Short mmCIF file of C-alpha atoms in Angstrom, two decimals:
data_model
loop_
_atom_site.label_atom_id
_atom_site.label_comp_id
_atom_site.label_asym_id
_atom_site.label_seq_id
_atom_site.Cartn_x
_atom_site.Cartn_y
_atom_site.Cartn_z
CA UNK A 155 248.21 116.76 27.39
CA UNK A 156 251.61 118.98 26.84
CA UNK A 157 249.34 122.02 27.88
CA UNK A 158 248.49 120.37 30.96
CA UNK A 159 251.57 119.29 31.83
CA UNK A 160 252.98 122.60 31.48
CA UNK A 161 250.10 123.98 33.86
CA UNK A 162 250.81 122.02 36.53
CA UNK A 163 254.39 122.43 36.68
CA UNK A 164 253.92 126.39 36.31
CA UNK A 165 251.75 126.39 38.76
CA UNK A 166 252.39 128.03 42.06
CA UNK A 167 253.37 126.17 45.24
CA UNK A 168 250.50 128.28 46.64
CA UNK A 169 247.88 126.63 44.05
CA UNK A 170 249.55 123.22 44.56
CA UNK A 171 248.93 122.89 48.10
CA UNK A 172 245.14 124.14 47.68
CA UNK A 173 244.91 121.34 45.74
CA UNK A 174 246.42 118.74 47.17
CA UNK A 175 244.63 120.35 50.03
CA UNK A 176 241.38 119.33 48.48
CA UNK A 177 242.24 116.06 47.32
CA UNK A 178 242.96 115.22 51.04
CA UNK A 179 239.69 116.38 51.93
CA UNK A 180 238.29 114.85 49.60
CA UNK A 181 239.68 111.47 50.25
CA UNK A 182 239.08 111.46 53.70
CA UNK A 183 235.47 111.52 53.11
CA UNK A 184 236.00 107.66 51.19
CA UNK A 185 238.67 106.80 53.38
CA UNK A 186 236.75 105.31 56.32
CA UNK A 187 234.41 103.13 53.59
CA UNK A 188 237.76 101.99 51.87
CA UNK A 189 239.28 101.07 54.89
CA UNK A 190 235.81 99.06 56.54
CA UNK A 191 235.82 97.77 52.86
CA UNK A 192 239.26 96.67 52.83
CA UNK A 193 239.53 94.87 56.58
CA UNK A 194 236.01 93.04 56.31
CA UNK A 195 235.53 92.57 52.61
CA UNK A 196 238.95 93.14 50.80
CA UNK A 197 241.09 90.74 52.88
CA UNK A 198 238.73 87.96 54.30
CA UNK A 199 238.38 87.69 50.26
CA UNK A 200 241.91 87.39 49.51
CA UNK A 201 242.35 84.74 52.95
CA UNK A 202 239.53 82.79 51.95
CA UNK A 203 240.81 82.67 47.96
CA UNK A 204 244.60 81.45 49.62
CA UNK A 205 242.44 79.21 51.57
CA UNK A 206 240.95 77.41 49.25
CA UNK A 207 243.93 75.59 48.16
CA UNK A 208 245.01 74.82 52.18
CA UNK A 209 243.31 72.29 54.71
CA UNK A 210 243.13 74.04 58.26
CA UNK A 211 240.65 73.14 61.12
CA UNK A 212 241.30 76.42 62.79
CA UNK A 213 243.37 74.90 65.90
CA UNK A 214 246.16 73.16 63.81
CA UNK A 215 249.00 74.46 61.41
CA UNK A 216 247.56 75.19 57.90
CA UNK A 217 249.14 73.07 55.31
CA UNK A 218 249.08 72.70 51.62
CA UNK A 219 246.21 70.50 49.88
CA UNK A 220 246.59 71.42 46.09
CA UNK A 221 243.57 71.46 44.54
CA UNK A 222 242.41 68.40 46.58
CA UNK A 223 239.31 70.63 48.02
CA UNK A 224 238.30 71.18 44.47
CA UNK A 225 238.46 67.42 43.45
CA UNK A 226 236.96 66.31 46.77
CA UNK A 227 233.72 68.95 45.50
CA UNK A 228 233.17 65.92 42.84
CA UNK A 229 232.62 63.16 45.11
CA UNK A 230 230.66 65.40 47.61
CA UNK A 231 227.12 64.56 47.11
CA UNK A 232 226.36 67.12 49.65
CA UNK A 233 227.68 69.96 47.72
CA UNK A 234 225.31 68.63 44.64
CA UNK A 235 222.04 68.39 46.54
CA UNK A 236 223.50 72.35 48.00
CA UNK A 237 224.14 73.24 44.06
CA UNK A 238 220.93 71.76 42.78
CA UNK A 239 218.90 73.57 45.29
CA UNK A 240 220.15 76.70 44.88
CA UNK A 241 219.56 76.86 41.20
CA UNK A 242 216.47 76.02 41.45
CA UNK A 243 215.59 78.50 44.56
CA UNK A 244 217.37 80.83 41.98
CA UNK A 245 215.26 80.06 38.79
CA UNK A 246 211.90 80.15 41.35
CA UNK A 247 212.70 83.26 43.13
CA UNK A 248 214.07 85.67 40.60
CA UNK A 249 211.01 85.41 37.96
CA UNK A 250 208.55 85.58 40.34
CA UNK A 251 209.66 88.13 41.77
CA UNK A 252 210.16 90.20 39.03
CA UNK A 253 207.15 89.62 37.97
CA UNK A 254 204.83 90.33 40.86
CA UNK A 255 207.44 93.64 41.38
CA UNK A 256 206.52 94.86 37.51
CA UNK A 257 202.43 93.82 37.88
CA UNK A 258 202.03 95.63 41.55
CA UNK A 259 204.20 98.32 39.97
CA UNK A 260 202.15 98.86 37.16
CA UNK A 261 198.64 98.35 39.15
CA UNK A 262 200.10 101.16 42.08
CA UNK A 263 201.04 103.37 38.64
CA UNK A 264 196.90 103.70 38.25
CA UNK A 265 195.48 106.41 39.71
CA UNK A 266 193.90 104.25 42.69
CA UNK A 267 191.91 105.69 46.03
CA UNK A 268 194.89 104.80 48.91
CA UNK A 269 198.02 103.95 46.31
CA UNK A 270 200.24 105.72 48.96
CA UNK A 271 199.13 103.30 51.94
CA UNK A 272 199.14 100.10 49.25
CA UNK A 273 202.92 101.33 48.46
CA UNK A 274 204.11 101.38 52.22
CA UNK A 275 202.35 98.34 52.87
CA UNK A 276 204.09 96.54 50.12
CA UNK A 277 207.42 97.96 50.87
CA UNK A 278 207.33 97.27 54.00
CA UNK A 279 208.15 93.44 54.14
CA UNK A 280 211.54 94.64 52.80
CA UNK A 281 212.81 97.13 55.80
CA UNK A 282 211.46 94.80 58.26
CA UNK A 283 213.52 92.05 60.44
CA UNK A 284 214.37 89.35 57.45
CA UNK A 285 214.10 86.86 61.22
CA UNK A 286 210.09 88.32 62.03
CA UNK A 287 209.53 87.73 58.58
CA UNK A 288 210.76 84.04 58.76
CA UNK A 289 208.90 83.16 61.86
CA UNK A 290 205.87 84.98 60.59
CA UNK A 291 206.04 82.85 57.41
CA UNK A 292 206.19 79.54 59.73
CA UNK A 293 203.65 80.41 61.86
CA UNK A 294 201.46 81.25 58.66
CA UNK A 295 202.17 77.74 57.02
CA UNK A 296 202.46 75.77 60.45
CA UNK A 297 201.40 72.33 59.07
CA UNK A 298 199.00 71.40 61.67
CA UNK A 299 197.76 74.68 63.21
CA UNK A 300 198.54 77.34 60.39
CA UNK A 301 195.95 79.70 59.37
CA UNK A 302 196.83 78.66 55.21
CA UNK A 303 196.01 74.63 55.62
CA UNK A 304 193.48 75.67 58.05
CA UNK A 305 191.86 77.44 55.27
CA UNK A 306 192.76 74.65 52.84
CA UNK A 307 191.14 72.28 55.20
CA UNK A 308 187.74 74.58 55.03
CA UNK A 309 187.81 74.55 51.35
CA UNK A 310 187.86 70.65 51.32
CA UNK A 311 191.61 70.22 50.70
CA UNK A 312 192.31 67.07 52.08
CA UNK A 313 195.91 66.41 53.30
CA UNK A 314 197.16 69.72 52.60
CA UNK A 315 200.85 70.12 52.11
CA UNK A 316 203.43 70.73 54.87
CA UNK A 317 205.31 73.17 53.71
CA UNK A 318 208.22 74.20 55.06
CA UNK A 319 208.67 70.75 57.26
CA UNK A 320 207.82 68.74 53.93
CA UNK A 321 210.77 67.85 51.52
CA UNK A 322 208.54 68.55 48.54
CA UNK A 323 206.86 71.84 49.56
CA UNK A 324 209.82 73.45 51.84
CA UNK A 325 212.04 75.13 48.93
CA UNK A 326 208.43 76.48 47.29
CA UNK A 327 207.59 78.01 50.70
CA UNK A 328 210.94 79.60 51.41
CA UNK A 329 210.74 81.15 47.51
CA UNK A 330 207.38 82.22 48.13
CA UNK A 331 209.00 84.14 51.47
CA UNK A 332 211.84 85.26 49.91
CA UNK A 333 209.55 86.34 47.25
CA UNK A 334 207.17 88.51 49.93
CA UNK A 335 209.67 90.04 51.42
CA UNK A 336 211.75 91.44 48.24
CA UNK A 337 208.85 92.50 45.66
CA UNK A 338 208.47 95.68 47.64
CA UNK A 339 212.17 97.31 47.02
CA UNK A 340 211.99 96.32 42.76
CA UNK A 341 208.44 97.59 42.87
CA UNK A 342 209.83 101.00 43.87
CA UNK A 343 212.34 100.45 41.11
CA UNK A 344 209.65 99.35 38.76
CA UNK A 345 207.13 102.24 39.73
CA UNK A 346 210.07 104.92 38.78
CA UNK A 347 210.95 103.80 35.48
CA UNK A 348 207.07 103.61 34.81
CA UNK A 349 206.68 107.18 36.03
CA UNK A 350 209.57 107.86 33.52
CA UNK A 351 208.47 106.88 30.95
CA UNK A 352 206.60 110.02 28.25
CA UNK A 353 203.52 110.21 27.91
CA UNK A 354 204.02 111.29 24.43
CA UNK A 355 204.56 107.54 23.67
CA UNK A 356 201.48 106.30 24.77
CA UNK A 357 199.54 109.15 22.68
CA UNK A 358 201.34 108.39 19.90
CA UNK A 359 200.51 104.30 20.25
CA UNK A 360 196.77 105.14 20.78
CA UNK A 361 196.93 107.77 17.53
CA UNK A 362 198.37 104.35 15.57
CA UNK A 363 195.20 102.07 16.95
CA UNK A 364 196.96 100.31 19.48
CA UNK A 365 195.22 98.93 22.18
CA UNK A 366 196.50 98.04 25.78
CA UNK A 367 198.23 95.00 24.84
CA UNK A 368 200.05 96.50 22.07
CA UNK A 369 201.22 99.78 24.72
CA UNK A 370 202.32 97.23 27.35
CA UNK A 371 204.38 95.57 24.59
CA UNK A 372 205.71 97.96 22.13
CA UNK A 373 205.99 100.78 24.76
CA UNK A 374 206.06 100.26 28.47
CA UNK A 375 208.44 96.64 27.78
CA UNK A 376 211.18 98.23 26.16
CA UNK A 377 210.95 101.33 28.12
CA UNK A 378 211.55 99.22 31.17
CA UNK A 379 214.41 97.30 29.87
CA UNK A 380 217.15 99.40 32.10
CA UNK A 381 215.44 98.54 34.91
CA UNK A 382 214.60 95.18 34.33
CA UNK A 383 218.20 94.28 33.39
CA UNK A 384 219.02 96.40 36.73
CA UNK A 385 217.14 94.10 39.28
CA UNK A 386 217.48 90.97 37.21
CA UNK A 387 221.36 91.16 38.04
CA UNK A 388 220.69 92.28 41.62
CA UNK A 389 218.38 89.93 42.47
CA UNK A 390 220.01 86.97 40.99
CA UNK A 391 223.47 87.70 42.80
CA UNK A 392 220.99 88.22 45.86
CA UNK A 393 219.43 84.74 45.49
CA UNK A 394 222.61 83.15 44.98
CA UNK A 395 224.05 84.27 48.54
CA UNK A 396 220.38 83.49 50.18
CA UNK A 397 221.80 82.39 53.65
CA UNK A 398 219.43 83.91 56.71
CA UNK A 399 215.91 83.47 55.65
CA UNK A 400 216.40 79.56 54.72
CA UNK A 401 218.58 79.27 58.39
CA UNK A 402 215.68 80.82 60.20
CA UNK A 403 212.90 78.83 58.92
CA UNK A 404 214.49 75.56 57.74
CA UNK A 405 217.82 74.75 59.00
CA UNK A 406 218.90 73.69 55.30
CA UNK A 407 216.16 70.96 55.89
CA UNK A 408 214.07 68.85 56.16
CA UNK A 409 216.82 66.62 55.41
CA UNK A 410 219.28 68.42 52.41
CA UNK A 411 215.68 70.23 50.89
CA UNK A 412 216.31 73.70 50.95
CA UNK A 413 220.77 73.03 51.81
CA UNK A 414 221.58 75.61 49.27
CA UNK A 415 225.53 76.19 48.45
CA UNK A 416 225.70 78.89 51.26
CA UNK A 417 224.37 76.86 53.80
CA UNK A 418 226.79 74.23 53.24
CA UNK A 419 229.44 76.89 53.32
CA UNK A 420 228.42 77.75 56.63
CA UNK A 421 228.11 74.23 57.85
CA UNK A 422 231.28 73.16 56.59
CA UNK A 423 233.35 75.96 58.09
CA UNK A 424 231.84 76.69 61.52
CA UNK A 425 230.45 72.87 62.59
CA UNK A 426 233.06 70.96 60.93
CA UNK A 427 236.15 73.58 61.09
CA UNK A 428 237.04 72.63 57.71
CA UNK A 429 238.45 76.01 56.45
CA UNK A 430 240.00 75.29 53.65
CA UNK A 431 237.20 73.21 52.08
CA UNK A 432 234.62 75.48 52.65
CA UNK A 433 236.42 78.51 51.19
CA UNK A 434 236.61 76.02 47.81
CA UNK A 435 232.98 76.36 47.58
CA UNK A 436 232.93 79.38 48.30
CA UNK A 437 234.89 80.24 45.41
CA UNK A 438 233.36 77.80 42.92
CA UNK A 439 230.06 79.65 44.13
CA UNK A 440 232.40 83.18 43.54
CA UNK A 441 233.40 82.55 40.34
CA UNK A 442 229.98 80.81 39.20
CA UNK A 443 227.99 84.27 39.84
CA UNK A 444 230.89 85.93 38.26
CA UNK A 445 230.21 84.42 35.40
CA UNK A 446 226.88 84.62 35.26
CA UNK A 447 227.02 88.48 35.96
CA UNK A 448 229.81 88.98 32.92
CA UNK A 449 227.31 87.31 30.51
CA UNK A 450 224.64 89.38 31.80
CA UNK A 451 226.09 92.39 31.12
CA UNK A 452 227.35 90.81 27.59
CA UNK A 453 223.72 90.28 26.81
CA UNK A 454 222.73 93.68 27.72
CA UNK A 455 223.56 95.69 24.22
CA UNK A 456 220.92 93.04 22.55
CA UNK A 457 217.78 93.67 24.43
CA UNK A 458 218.53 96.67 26.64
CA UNK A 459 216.93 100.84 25.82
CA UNK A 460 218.32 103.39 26.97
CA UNK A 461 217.09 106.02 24.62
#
């Protein structure tokens, strides 16, 4: 550290303005991201966290509520129906997908006739408009007209459900979309690790006896772990903030169905102009996946490889 020092007040004024003259242009390659970061991120964060402890309607003078937004979340039966559904549309949608992402992953792995085009088409879903993929999803499970219940109907299903326009059946149908539309992007992830992984294992299992089973289990499982503990805590902070897709094909509805915590963030801020509420659920919702993310990452040294 003393040698250091020492350098770098020996050094030359010459050397000390190449350098700084590099750090500059180095930092003005991250500056535009820090400063986009900082003015819609960074900030609105910071507003809505001061906010959370005001009551403002967004036409009158702010004024102090205490944590009166955070007591009123008790009594608020919407904000239980919006917490309710959202663990559940989390605890449905981040299995499944996981999953169907690992299964397609390892069936596209196989040396298959047309992989490439099955890879694309898979993917797809996930770099195309989240809104064509909603109204494609309605128009597939349209209750009376919809090709699904229309095959239902052929098969002899009587009364076949109405999905998203049923309280039952809407949060299964938007999990199922949400579920289409994502697998592609953690199959990718999925199909990399697999392609990772030595083959040297797998000659070594089948030297030992082991039979499919016991190489999906004792080889390609824990060789998979850093990815699988990669999208499990992407995915879950993604289904926690699940906003557009339920907006596009439900509304939130029918009734409070599929009126997850987000939703009722949105609806409390910009149709009832209560500011200050809604940022309180938005940081009960902040902190919540916080948590959940720290013991995530506490969990990982039991169960993750990385050798």
């Amino acid at each position: 550290m003393s040698s250091l020092s020492l350098n770098q007040t020996t050094a030359s004024p010459g050397k000390r303005r190449s350098q700084l003259k590099k750090y500059a242009i180095a930092y003005s390659f991250i500056l535009p991201n820090l400063i986009g970061f900082a003015i819609f991120t960074l900030i609105p964060m910071g507003f809505s966290l001061v906010l959370a402890f005001m009551n403002w309607d967004g036409a009158n003078q702010i004024s102090w509520a205490g944590f009166d937004n955070f007591s009123r979340l008790l009594r608020d039966e919407t904000f239980r129906i919006s917490l309710t559904n959202t663990l559940i549309f989390v605890a449905g949608n981040v299995p499944l997908t996981m999953v169907a992402a690992l299964g397609l992953a390892m069936l596209l792995n196989q040396p298959l006739r047309g992989r490439n085009f099955f890879r694309t088409t898979f993917f797809f879903p996930y770099v195309a408009s989240l809104v064509a993929v909603a109204v494609v999803w309605n128009m597939l499970f349209f209750p009376s007209a919809g090709p699904v219940n229309s095959l239902l109907s052929a098969l002899g299903v009587q009364n076949p459900p109405r999905w998203s326009a049923s309280v039952d059946w809407a949060m299964i149908t938007v999990i199922l979309a949400s579920v289409w539309k994502g697998v592609g992007y953690y199959m990718i992830i999925y199909l990399a690790a697999l392609q990772s992984i030595p083959t040297i294992l797998y000659e070594a299992a089948a030297v030992d006896g082991a039979n499919a089973w016991q190489k999906f289990r004792y080889v390609t499982l824990p060789m998979l772990t850093p990815a699988t503990f990669f999208i499990s805590v992407m995915l879950t902070i993604a289904s926690f903030k699940v906003f557009d897709l339920i907006m596009v094909m439900t509304g939130g509805g029918p009734g409070r169905a599929t009126n997850v915590l987000v939703v009722h963030i949105y609806n409390t801020a910009f149709k009832e102009f209560r500011f200050g509420y809604s940022s309180s659920i938005a940081m009960v919702l902040l902190f919540m996946v916080l948590a959940i993310t720290v013991v995530q990452f506490y969990m990982e040294k039991r169960w993750v490889n990385y050798q």
